[in-house]
PDB file of C-alpha atoms in Angstrom:
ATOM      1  CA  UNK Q   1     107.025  94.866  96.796  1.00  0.00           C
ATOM      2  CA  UNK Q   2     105.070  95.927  93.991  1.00  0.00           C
ATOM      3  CA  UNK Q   3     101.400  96.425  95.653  1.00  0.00           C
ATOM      4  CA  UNK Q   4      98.689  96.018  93.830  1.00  0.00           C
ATOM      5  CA  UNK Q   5      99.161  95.926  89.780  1.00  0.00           C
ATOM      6  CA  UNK Q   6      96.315  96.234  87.434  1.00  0.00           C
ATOM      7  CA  UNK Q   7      96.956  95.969  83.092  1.00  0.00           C
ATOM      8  CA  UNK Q   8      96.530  96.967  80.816  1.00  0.00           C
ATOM      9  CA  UNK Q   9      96.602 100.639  81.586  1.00  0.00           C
ATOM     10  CA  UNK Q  10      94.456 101.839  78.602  1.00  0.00           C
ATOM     11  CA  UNK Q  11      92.210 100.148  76.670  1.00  0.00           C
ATOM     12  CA  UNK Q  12      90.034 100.595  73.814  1.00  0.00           C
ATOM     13  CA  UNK Q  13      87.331  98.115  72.716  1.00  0.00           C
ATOM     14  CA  UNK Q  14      84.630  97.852  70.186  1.00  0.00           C
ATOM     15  CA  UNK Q  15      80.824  97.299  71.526  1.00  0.00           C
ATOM     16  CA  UNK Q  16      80.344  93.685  71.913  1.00  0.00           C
ATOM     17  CA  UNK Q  17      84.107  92.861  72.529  1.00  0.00           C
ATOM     18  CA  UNK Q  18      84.899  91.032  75.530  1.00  0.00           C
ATOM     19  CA  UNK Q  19      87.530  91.431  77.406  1.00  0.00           C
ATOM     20  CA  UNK Q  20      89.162  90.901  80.703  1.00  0.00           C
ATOM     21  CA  UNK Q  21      91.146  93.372  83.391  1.00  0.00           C
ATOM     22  CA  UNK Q  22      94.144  91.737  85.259  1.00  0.00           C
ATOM     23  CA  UNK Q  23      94.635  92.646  89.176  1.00  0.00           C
ATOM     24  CA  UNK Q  24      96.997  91.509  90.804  1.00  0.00           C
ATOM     25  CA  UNK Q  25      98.635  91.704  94.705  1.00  0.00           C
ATOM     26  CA  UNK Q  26     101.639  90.356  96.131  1.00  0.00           C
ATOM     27  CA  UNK Q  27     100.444  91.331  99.981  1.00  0.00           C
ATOM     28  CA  UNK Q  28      98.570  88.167 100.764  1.00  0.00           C
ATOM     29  CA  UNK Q  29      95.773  90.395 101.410  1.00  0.00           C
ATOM     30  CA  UNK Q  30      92.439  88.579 101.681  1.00  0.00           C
ATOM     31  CA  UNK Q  31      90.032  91.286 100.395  1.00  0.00           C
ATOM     32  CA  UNK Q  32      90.048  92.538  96.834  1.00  0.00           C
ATOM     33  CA  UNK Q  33      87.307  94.574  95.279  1.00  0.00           C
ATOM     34  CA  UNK Q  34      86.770  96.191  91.753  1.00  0.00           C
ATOM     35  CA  UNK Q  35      85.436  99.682  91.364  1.00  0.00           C
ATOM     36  CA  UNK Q  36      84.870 102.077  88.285  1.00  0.00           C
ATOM     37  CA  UNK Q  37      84.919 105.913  88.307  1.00  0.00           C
ATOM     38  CA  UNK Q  38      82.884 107.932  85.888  1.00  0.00           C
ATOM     39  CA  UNK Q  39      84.391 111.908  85.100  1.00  0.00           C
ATOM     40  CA  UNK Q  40      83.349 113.624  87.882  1.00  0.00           C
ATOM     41  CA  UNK Q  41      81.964 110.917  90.148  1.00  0.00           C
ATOM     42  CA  UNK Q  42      83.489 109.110  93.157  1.00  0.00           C
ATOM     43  CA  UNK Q  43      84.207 104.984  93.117  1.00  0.00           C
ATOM     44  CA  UNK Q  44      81.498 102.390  92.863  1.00  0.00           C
ATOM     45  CA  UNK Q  45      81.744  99.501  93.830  1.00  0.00           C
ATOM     46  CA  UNK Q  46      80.916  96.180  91.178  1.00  0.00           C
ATOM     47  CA  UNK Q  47      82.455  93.283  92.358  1.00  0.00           C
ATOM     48  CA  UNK Q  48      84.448  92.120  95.611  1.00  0.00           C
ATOM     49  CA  UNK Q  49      85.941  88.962  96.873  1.00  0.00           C
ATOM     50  CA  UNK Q  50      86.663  88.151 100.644  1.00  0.00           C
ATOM     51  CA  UNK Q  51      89.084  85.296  99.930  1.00  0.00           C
ATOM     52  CA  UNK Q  52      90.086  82.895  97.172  1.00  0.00           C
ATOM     53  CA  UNK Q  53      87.132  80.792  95.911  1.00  0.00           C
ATOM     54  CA  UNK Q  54      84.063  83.747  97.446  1.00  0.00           C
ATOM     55  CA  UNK Q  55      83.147  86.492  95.251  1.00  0.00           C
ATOM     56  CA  UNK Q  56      79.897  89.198  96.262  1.00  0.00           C
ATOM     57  CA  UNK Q  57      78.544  91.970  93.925  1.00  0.00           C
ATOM     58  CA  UNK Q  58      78.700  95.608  94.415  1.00  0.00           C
ATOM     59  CA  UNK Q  59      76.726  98.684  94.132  1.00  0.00           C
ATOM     60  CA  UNK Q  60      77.272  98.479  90.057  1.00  0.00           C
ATOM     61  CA  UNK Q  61      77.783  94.219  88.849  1.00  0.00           C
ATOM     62  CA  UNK Q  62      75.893  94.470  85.793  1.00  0.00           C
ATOM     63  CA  UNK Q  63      77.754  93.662  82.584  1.00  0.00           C
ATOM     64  CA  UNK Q  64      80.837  92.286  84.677  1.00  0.00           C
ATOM     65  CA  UNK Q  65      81.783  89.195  86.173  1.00  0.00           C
ATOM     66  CA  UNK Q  66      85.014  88.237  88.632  1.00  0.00           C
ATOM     67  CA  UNK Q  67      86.478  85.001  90.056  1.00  0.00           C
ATOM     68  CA  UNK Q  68      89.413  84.524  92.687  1.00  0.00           C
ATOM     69  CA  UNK Q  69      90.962  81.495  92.214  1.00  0.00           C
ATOM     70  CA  UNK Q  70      94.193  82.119  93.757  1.00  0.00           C
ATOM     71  CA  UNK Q  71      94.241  84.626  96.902  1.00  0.00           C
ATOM     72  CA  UNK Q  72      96.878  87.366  94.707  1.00  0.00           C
ATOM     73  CA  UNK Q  73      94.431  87.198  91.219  1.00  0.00           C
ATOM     74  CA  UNK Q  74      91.179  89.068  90.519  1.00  0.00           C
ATOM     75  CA  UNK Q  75      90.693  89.648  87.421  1.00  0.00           C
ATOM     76  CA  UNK Q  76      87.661  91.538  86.075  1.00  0.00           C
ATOM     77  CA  UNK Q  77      85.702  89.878  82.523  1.00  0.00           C
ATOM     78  CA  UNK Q  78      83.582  92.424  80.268  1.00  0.00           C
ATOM     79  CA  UNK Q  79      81.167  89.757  78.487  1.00  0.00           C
ATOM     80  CA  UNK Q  80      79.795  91.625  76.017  1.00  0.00           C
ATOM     81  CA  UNK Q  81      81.384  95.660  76.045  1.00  0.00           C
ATOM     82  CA  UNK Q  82      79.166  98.370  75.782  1.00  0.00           C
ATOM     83  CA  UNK Q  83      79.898 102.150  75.819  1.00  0.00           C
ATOM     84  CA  UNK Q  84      78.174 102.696  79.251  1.00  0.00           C
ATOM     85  CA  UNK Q  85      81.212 100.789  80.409  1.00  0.00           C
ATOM     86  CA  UNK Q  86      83.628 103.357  79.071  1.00  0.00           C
ATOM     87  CA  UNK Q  87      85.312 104.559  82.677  1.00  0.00           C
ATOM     88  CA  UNK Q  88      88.257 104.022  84.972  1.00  0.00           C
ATOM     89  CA  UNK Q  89      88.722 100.487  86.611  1.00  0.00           C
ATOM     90  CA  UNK Q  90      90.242 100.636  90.164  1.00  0.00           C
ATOM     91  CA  UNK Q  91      90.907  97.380  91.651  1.00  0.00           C
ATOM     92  CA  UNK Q  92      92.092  97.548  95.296  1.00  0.00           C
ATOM     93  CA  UNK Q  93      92.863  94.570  98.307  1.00  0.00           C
ATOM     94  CA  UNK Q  94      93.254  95.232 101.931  1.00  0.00           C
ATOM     95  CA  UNK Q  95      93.843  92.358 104.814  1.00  0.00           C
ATOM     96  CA  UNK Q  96      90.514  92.575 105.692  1.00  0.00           C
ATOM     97  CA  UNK Q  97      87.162  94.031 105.101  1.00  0.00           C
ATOM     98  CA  UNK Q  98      88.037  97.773 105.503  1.00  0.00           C
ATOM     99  CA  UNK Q  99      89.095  98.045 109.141  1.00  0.00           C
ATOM    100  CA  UNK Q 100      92.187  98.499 107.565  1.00  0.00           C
ATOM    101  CA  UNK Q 101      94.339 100.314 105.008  1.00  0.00           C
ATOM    102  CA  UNK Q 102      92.691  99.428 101.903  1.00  0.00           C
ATOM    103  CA  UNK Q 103      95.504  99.663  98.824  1.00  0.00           C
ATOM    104  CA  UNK Q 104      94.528 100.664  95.485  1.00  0.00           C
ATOM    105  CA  UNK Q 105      96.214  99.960  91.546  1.00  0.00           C
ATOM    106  CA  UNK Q 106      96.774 102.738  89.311  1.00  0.00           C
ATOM    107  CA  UNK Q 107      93.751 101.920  87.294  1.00  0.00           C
ATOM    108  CA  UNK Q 108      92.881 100.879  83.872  1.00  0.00           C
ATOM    109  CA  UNK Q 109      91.119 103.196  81.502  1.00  0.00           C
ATOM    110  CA  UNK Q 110      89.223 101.887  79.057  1.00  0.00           C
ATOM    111  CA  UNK Q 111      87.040 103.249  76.007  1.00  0.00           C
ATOM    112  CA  UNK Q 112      84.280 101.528  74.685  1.00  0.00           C
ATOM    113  CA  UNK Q 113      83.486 102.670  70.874  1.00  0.00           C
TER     114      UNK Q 113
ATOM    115  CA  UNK V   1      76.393 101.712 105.598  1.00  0.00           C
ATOM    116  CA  UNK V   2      75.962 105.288 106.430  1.00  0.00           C
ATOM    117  CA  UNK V   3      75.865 108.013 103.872  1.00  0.00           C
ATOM    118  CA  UNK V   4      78.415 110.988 104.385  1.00  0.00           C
ATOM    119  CA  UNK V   5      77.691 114.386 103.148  1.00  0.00           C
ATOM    120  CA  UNK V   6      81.156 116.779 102.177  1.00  0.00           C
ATOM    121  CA  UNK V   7      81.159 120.254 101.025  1.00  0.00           C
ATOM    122  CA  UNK V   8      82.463 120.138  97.252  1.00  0.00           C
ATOM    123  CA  UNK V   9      85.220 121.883  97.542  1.00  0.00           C
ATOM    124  CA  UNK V  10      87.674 124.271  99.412  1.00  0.00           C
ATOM    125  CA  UNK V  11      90.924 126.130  99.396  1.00  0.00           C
ATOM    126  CA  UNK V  12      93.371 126.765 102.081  1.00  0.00           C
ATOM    127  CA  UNK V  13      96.772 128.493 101.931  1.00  0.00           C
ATOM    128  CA  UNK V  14     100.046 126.599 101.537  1.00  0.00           C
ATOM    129  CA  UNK V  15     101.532 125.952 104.634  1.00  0.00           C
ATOM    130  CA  UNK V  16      98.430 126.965 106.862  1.00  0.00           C
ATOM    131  CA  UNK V  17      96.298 123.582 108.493  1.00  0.00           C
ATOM    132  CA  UNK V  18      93.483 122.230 105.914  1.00  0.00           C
ATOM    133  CA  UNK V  19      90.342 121.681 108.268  1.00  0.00           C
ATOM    134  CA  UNK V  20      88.051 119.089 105.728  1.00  0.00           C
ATOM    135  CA  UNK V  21      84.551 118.099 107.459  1.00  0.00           C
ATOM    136  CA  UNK V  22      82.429 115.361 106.785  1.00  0.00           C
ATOM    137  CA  UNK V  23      78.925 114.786 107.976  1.00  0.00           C
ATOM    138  CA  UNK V  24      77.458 111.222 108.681  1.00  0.00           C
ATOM    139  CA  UNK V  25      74.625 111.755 111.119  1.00  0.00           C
ATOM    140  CA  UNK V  26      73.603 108.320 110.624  1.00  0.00           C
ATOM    141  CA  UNK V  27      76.573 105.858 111.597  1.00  0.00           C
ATOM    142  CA  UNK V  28      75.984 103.186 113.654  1.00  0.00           C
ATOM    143  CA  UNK V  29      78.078 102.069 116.555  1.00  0.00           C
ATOM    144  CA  UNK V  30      80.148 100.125 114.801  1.00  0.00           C
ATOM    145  CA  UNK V  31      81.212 102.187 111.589  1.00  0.00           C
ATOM    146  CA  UNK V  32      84.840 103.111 110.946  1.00  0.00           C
ATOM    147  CA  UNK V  33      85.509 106.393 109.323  1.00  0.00           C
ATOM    148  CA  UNK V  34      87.395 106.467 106.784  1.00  0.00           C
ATOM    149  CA  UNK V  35      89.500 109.232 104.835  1.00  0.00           C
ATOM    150  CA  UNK V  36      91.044 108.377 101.531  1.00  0.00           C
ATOM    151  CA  UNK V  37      92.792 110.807  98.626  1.00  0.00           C
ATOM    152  CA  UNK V  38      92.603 110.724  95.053  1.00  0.00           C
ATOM    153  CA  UNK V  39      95.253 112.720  93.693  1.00  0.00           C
ATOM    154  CA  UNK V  40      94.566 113.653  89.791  1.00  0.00           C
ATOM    155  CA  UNK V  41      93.569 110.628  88.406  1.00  0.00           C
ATOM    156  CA  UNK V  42      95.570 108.276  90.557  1.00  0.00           C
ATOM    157  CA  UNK V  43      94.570 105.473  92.882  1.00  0.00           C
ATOM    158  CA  UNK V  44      92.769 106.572  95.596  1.00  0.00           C
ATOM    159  CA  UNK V  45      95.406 106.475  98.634  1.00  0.00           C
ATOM    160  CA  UNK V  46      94.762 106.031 102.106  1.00  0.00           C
ATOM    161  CA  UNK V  47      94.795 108.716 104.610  1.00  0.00           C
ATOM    162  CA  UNK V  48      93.628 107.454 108.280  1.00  0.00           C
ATOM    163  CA  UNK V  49      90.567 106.370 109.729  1.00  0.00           C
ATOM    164  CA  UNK V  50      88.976 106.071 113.036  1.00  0.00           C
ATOM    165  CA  UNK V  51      86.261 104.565 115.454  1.00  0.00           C
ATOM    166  CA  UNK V  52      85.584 106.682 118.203  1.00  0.00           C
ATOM    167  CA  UNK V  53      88.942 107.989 119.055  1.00  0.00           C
ATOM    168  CA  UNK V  54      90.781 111.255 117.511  1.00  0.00           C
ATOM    169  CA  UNK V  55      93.627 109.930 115.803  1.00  0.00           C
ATOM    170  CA  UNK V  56      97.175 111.004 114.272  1.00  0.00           C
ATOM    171  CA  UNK V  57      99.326 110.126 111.758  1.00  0.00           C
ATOM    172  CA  UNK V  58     102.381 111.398 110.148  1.00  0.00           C
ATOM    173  CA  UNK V  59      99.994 112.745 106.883  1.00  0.00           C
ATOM    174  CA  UNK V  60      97.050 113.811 109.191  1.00  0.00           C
ATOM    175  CA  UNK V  61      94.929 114.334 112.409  1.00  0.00           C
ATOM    176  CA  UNK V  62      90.950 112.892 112.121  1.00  0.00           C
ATOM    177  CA  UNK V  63      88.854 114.544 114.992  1.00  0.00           C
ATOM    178  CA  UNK V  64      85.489 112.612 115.608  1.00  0.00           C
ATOM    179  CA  UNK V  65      82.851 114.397 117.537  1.00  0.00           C
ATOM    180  CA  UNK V  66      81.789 112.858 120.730  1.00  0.00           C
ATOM    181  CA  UNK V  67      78.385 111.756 119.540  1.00  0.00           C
ATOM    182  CA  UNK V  68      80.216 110.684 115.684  1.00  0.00           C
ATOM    183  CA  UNK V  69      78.041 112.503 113.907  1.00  0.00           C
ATOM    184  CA  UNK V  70      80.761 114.758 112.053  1.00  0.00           C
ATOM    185  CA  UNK V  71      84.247 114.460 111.671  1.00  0.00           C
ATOM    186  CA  UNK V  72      87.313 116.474 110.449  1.00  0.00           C
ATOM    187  CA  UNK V  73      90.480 115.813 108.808  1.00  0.00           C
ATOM    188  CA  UNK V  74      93.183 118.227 109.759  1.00  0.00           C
ATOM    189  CA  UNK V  75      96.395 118.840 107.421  1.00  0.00           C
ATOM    190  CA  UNK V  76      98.767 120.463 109.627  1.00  0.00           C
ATOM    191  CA  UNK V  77     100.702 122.021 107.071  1.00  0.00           C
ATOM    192  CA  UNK V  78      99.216 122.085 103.423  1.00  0.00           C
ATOM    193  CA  UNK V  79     101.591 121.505 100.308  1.00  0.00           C
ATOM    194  CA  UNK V  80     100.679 122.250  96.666  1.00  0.00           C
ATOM    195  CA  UNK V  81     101.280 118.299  96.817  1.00  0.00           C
ATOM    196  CA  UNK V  82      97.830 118.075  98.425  1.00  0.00           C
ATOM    197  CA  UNK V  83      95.959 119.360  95.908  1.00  0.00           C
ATOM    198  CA  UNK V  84      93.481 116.323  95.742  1.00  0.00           C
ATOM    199  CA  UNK V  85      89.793 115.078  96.115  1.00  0.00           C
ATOM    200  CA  UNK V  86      89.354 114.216  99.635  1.00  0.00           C
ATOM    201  CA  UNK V  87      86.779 111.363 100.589  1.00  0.00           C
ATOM    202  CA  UNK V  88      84.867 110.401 103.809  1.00  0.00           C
ATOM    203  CA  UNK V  89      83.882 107.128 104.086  1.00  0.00           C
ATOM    204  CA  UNK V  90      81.968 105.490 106.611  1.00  0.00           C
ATOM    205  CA  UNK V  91      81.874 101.492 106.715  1.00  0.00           C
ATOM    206  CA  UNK V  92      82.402  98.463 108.212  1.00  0.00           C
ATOM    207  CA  UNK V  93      82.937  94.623 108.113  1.00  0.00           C
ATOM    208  CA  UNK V  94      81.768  91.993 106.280  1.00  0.00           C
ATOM    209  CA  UNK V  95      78.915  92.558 103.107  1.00  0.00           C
ATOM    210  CA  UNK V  96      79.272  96.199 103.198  1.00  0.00           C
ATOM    211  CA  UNK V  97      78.882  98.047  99.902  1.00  0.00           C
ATOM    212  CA  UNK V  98      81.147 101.186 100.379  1.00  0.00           C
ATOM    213  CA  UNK V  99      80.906 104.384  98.004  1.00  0.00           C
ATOM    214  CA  UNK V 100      83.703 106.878  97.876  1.00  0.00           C
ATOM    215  CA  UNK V 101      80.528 109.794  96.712  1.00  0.00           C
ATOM    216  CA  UNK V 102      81.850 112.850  95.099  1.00  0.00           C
ATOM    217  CA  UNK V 103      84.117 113.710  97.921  1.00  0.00           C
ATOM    218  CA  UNK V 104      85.768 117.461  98.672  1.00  0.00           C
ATOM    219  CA  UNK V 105      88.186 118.674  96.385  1.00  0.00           C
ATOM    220  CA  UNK V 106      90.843 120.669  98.327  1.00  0.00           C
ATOM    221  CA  UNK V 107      92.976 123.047  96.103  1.00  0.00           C
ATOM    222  CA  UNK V 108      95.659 124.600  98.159  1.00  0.00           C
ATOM    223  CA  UNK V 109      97.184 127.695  96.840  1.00  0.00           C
ATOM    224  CA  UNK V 110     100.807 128.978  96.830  1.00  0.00           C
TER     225      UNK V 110
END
């Protein structure tokens, strides 16, 4: 049972790359959610999804966008990079909307130059 | 959702209990409480959470006050291990828009 897996694990990117962050969970869990973490700051939240096909923005969308096709994917697109955007991407699914354990990847960090 | 106020930071003693409050004077009736752990720069990893009742697990106790305006989380028996930024989360269902804040970082010492 691997949980939830997020790639690459580092990343570097020039401003005005684009790029996207692969999430993945093999728990059937409905709920999946992306959230970035600044030095020194706790989690924001940009994007979540409360089932395959539904997506709703966060606290911090801008300069992202997300789809769910299937219930295990949600991967996270950078349109257009910027270095604002250099942080740590957490991506993270529980069964449901947080009455429950939530489970969280081992994040991808990625440097915008 | 309601916003929870933690001290920065604290130390305990290995192998004493770790008493980490949280403050969140303004949950509503139907908030969880959540406590998560972020150890280095890991994934943030659950810890326990709770409505109304105290509750126990084998990592930790959470102790809600009667009128939920505060709550602890109690490490019975600190490790070096649990060195880690603790966060209190309050939240619930459906269109909520959680933040983890700043949290309390715990350093226990040998």
């Amino acid at each position: 049972n691997a949980g939830v897996t997020q790639t690459p694990k580092f990343q570097v990117l020039k401003t005005g790359q684009s790029m996207t962050l692969q999430c993945a969970q093999d728990m059937n869990h409905e709920y999946m959610s992306w959230y970035r973490q600044d030095p020194g700051m706790g989690l924001r939240l940009i994007h979540y999804s409360v089932g395959a096909g539904i997506t709703d923005q966060g606290e911090v969308p801008n300069g992202y966008n997300v789809s769910r096709s299937t219930t295990e994917d949600f991967p996270l697109r950078l349109l257009s990079a910027a270095p604002s955007q250099t942080s740590v991407y957490f991506c993270a699914s529980s069964p449901d909307l947080w009455n429950t354990e939530a489970f969280f990847g081992q994040g991808t960090r990625l440097t915008v130059v | 959702d309601a916003k929870t106020t933690q001290p920065p930071s604290m130390d305990c003693a290995e192998g004493r209990a770790a008493n980490l409050p949280c403050n969140h004077s303004t949950i509503s009736g139907n908030e969880y409480v959540y406590w998560y752990r972020q150890i280095h720069s890991q994934g943030p990893q659950y810890i326990i959470h709770g409505l109304k009742n105290n509750e126990t697990n084998e990592m930790a106790s959470l102790i809600i006050t009667e009128d939920r305006k505060s709550s602890t989380l109690i490490l019975p028996h600190a490790t070096l291990r649990d060195t880690a930024v603790y966060y209190c989360i309050v939240g619930t269902g459906a269109n909520s828009k959680l933040t983890f804040g700043k949290g309390i970082t715990l350093s226990v010492r040998p």
